[in-house]
Coordinates of C-alpha atoms in Angstrom, one line a residue:
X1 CA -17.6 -0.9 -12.2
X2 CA -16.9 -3.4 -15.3
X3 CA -15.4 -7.2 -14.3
X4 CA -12.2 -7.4 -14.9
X5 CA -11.3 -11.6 -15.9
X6 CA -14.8 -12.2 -13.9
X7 CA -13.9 -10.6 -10.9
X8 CA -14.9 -7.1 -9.6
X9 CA -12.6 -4.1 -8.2
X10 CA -16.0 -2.8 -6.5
X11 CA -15.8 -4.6 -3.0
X12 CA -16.6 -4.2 0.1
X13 CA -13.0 -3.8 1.1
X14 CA -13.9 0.2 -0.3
X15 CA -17.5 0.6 0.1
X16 CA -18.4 -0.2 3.6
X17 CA -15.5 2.6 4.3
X18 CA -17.0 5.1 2.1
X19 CA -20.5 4.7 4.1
X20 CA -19.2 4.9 7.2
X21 CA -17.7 8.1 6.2
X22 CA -21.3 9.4 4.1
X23 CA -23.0 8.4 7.5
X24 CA -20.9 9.7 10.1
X25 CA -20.3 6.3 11.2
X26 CA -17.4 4.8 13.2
X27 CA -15.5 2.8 11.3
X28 CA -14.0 -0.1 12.1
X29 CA -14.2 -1.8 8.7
X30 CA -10.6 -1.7 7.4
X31 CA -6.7 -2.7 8.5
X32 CA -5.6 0.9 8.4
X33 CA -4.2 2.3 11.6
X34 CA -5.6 5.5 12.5
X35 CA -2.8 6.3 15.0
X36 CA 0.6 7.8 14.4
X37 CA 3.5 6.4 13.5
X38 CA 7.0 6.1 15.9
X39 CA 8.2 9.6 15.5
X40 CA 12.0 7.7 14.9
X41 CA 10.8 6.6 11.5
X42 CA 9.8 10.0 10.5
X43 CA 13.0 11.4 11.4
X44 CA 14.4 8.7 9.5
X45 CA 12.5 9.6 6.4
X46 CA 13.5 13.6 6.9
X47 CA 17.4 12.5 7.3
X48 CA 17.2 10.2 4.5
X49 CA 15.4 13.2 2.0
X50 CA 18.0 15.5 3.4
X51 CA 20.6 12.8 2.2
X52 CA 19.4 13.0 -1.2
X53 CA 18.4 9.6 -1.5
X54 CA 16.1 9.9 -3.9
X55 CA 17.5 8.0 -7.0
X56 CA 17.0 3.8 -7.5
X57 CA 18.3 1.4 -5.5
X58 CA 19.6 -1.9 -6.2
X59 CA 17.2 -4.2 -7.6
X60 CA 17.3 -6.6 -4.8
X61 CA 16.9 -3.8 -2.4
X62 CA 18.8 -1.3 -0.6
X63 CA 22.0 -3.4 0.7
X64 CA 22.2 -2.1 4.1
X65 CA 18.2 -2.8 4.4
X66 CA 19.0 -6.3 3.2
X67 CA 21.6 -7.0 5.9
X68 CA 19.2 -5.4 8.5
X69 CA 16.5 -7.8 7.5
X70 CA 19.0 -10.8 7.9
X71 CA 19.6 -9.8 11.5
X72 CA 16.5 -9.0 12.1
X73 CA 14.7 -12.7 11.2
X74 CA 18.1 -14.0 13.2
X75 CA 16.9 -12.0 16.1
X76 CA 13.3 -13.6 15.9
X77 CA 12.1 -16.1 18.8
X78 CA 11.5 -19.1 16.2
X79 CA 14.9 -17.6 14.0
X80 CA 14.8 -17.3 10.2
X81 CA 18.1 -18.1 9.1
X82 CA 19.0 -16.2 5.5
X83 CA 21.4 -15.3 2.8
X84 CA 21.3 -11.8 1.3
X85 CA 20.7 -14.0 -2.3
X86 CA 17.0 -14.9 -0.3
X87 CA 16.3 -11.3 -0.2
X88 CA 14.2 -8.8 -2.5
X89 CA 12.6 -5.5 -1.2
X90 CA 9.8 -5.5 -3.4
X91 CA 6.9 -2.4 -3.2
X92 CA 4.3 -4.7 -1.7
X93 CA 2.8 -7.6 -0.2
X94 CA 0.2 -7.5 -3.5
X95 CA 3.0 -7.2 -6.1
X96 CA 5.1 -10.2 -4.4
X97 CA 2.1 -12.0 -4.4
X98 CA 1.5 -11.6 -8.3
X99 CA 5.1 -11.4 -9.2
X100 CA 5.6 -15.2 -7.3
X101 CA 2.7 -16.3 -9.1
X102 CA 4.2 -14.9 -12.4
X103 CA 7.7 -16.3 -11.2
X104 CA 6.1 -20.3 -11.3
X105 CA 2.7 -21.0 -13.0
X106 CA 1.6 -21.8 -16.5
X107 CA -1.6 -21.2 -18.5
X108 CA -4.1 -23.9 -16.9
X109 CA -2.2 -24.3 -13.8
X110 CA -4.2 -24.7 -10.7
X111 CA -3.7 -22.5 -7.2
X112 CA -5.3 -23.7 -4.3
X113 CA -6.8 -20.6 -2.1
X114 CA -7.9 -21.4 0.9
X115 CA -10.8 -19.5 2.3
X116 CA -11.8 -16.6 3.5
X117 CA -9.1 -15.1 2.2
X118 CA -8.0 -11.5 0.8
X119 CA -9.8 -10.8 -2.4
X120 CA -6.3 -10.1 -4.4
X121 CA -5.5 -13.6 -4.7
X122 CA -8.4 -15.1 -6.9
X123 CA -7.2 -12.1 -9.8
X124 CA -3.9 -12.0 -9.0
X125 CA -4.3 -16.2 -10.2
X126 CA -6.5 -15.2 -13.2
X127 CA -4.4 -12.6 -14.2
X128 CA -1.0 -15.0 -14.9
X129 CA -3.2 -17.4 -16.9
X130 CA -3.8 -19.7 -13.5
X131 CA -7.0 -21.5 -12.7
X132 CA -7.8 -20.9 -8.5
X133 CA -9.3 -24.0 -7.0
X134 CA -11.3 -22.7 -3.5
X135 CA -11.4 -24.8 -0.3
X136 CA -13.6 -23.1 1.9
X137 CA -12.6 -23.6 5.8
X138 CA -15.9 -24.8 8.1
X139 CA -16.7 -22.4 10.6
X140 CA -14.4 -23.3 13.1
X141 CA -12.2 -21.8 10.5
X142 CA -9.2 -24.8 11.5
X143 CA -7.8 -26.5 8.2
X144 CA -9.1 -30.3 7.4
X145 CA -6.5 -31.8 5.6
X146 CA -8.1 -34.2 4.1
X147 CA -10.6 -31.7 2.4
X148 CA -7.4 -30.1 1.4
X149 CA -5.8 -33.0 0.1
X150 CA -9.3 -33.1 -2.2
X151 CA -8.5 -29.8 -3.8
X152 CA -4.9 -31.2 -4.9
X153 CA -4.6 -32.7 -8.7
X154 CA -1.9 -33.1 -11.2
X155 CA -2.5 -29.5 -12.1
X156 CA -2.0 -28.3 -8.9
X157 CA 1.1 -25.8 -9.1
X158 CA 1.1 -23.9 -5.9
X159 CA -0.8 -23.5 -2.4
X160 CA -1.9 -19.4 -1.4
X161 CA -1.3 -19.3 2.6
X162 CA -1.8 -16.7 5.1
X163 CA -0.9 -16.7 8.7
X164 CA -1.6 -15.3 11.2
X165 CA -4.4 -15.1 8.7
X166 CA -7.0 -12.3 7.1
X167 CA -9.5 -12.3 8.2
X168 CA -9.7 -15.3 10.9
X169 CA -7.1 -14.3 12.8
X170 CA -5.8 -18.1 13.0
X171 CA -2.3 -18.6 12.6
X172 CA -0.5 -22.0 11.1
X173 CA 1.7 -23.7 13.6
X174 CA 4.7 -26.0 13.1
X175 CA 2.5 -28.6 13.3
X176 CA 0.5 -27.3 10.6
X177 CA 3.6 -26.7 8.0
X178 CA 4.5 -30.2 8.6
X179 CA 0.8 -31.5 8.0
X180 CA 1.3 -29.6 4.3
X181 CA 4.4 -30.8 3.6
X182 CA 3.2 -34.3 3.9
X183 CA 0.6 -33.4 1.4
X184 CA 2.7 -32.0 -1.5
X185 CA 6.1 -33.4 -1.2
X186 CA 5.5 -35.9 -3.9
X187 CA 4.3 -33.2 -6.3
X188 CA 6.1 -30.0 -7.5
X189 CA 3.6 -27.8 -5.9
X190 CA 4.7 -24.1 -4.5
X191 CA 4.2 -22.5 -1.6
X192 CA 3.1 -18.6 -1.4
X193 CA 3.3 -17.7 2.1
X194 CA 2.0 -14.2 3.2
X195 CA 3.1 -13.2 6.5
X196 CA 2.4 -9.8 6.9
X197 CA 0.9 -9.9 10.1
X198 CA 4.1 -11.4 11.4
X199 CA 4.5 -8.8 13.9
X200 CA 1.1 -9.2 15.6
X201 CA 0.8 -13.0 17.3
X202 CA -1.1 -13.1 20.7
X203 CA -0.9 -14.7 24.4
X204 CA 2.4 -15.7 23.7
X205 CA 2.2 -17.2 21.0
X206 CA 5.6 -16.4 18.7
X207 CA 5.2 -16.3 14.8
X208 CA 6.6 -19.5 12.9
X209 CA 7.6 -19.1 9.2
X210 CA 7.0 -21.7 6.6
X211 CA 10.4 -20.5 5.9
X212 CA 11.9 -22.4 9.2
X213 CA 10.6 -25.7 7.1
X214 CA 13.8 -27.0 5.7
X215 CA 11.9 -28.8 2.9
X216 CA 9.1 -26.6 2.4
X217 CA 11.9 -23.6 1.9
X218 CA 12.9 -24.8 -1.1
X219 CA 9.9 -24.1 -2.7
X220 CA 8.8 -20.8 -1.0
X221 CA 7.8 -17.7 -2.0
X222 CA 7.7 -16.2 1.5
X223 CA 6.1 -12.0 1.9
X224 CA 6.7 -9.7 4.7
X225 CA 5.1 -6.1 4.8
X226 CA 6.7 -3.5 6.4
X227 CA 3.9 -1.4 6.2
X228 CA 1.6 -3.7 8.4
X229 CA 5.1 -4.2 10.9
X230 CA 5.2 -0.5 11.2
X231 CA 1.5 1.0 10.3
X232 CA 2.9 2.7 7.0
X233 CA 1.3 0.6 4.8
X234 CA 1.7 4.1 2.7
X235 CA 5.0 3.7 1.7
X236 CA 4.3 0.6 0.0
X237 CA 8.0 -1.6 1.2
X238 CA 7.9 -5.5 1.7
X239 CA 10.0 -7.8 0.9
X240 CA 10.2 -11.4 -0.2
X241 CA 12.5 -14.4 1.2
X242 CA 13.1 -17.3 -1.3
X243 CA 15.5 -19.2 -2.2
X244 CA 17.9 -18.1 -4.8
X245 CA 17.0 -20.2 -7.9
X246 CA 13.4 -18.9 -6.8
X247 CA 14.5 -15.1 -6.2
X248 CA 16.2 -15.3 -9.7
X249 CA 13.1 -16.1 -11.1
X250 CA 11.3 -13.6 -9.2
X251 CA 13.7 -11.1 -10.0
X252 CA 13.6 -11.4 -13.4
X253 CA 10.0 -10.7 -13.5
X254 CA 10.4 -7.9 -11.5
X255 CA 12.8 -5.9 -13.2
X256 CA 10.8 -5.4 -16.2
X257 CA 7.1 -4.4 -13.5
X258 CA 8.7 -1.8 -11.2
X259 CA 12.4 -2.9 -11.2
X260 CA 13.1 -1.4 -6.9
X261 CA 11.1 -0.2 -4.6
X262 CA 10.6 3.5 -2.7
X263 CA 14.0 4.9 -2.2
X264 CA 13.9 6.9 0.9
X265 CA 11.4 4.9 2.7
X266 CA 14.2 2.3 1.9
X267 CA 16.7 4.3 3.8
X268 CA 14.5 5.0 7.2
X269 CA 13.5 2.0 7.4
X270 CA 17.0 0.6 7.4
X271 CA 17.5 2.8 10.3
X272 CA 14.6 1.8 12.0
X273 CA 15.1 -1.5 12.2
X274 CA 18.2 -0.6 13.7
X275 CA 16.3 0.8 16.6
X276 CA 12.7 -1.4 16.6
X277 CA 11.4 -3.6 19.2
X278 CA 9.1 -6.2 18.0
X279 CA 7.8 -6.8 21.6
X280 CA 6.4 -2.8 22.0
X281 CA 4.2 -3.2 18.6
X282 CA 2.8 -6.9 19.8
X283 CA 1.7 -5.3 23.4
X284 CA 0.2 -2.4 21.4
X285 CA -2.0 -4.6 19.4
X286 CA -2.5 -7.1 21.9
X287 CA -4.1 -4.2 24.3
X288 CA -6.3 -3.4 21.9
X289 CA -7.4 -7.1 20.8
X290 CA -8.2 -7.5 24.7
X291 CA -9.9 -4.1 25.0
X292 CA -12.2 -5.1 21.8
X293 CA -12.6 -7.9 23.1
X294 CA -13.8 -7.0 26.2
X295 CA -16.1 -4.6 25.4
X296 CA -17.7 -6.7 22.7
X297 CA -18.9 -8.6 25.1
X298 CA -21.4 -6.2 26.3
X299 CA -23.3 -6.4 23.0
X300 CA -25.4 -9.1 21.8
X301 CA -22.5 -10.1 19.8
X302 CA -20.9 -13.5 19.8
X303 CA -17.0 -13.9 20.1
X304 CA -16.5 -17.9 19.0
X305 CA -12.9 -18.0 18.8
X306 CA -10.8 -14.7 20.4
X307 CA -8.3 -14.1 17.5
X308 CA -5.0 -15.5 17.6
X309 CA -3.4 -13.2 15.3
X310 CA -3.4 -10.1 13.0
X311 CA -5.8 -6.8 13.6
X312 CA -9.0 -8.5 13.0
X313 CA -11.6 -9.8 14.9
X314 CA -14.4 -12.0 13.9
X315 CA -17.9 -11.9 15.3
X316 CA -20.9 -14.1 14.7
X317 CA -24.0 -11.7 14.8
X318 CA -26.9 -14.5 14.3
X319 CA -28.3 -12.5 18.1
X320 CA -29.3 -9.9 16.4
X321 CA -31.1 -10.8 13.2
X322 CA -31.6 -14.7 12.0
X323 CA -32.6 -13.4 8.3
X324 CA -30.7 -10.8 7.3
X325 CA -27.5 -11.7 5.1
X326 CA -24.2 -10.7 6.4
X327 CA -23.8 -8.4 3.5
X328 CA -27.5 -6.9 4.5
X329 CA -26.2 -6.8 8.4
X330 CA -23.2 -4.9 7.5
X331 CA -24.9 -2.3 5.8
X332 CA -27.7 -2.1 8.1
X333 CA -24.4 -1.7 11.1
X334 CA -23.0 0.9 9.2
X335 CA -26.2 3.1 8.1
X336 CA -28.3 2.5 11.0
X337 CA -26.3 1.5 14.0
X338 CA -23.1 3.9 12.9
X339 CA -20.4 1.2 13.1
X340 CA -19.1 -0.1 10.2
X341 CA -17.7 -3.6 9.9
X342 CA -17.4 -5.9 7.0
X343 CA -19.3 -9.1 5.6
X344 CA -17.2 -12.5 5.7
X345 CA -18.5 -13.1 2.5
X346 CA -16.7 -11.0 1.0
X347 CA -13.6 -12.8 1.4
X348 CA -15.1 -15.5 -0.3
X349 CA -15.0 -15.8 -3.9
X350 CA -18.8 -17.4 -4.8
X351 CA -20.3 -17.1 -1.0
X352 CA -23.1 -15.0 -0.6
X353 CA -23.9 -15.5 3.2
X354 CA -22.7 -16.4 6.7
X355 CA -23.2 -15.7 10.2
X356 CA -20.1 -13.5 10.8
X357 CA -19.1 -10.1 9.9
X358 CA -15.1 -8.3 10.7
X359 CA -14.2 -5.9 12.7
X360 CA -10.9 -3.8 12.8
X361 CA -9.2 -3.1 16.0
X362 CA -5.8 -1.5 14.5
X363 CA -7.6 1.6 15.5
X364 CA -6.9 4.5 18.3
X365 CA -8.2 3.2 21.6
X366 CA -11.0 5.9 21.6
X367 CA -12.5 5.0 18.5
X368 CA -12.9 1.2 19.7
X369 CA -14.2 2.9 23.0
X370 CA -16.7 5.0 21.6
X371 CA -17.6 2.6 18.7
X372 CA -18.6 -0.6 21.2
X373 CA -19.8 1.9 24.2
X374 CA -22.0 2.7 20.8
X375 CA -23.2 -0.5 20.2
X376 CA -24.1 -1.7 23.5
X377 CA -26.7 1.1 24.2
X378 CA -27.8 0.9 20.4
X379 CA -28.5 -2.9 20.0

């Protein structure tokens, strides 16, 4: 396909998918839950079609959603105190994403990306006339801030984060909001936070905001997806906390891109946070990080760091073959092997290499069975 402002919509975020299904393989390449969703929400969704809600809603959001969300961050373990002015139900994480960026930067400004990171944000930067500046993480894949501190200059106009983070699986502390604080408090720099894998924090380990950061708030653009909270990622609802100078930007933008987001998904989802324990989803993912991870272990696979966060898990495959590239190994996995996975390098915008590929485990129990029990008599 043609390059679009230098960057290609041909990935590997698509491809390695499309051979694993070509090839009959088992595919553990991709963030998409193959199990089923709470049968609540779809009764939601029926009630809510059978309630005609079907025209648009407010362009902030559905106002009952709104006030569910309020209680809902309230309710957290590290508590996100909002305002319904803080509020936007946007259509998803990728829109909020390029909407903030529209809502802030200039042509020529600078956006630091730190990575690996997911290949939206490089175009999404392009696209609003912004200049991305990469810091690539060492492969302990912990932040040095002083490297970060390197990639900072008076054209700096925002920071891309993402915790608990795709596809490392590292997520940022208090600590660690603090540490950039320090760094850009004497410079009008934003903050994009995505947190979409909010919901999915390990060994009790609870998820902390940059939006708890009384300083760093003020200059937030902070994304929530409730498609990764509640594996629709089909219905394409998120929303967006900011403040409300911030949101008034945002929201001006927005009106005149999609204006509101999906109606009736609006609606049951209202009702389902009504309803939804946070704590059920968490041991559900958690299981199945510990299951991966356990039977991962019985292949020549390398587990360096057990993820701490999200529905990936890195590997480091150097066991197996010393000269093939990860983008080579993948391929190889997926054709020869029947288990797809996907390159690290592809989250990097100019990398070519490493020693790691991803694997998926937002996937039935079953398919992570049969897809390691796979590997270990294959390799």
């Amino acid at each position: 396909m043609d390059n679009i402002y230098g960057f290609n919509h041909y990935s590997f975020f698509t491809k390695m998918s499309e051979l694993a299904l070509k090839h009959h393989s088992f595919d553990l390449s991709l963030g998409l839950p193959d199990f089923d969703i709470d049968s609540r929400l779809k009764q939601f969704l029926k009630e809510s079609a059978d309630l005609n809600r079907h025209n648009y809603e407010p362009l902030a959001g559905n106002p009952l959603l709104i006030e569910n969300i309020i209680r809902f961050n309230h309710q957290r373990k590290n508590s996100i105190h909002l305002t319904k002015e803080e509020i936007t139900i946007v259509p998803c994480a990728t829109f909020a994403l390029y909407t903030s960026l529209k809502s802030i930067i200039s042509q020529g400004d600078e956006v630091i990306v730190i990575q690996p990171s997911y290949y939206t944000y490089g175009p999404s930067i392009v696209m609003n006339g912004g200049i991305p500046v990469y810091y690539d993480l060492d492969n302990d894949f912990a932040i040095d801030w002083e490297k970060l501190k390197n990639c900072i200059s008076q054209k700096t106009k925002a920071i891309i984060i993402n915790s608990p983070q795709n596809p490392t699986g590292k997520i940022w502390s208090k600590y660690d909001w603090n540490q950039l604080y320090e760094l850009i408090k004497n410079q009008e720099i934003y903050l994009i936070s995505e947190e979409i894998y909010d919901m999915y924090c390990y060994d009790g380990i609870s998820h902390y905001s940059s939006f708890i950061h009384p300083e760093l708030r003020k200059r937030t653009f902070c994304i929530f997806s409730f498609g990764k909270m509640f594996h629709t990622t089909g219905w394409k609802v998120s929303y967006l906390l900011a403040q409300e100078d911030l949101t008034a930007k945002f929201q001006c933008h927005q009106q005149y891109i999609s204006y509101s987001a999906n109606a009736p998904c609006q609606y049951a989802i209202t009702k389902y946070l009504e309803v939804f324990d946070p704590t059920e989803t968490q041991d559900l993912m958690q299981k199945k990080r510990d299951l991966f991870n356990e039977l991962i272990h019985e292949t020549p696979f390398k587990v360096e760091q057990k993820s701490e966060g999200a529905v990936f898990q890195i590997v480091n495959f150097r066991n197996i073959s010393k000269t093939m590239t990860d983008v080579e190994f993948s391929k190889w996995l997926t054709i020869e092997k029947k288990v797809a996975c996907l390159p690290l390098s592809a989250f990097y915008n100019s990398r070519n290499n490493s020693d790691f590929v991803r694997f998926s485990f937002a996937k039935n129990d079953d398919l992570i069975i049969s897809a390691l029990e796979h590997l270990r008599k294959n390799l």
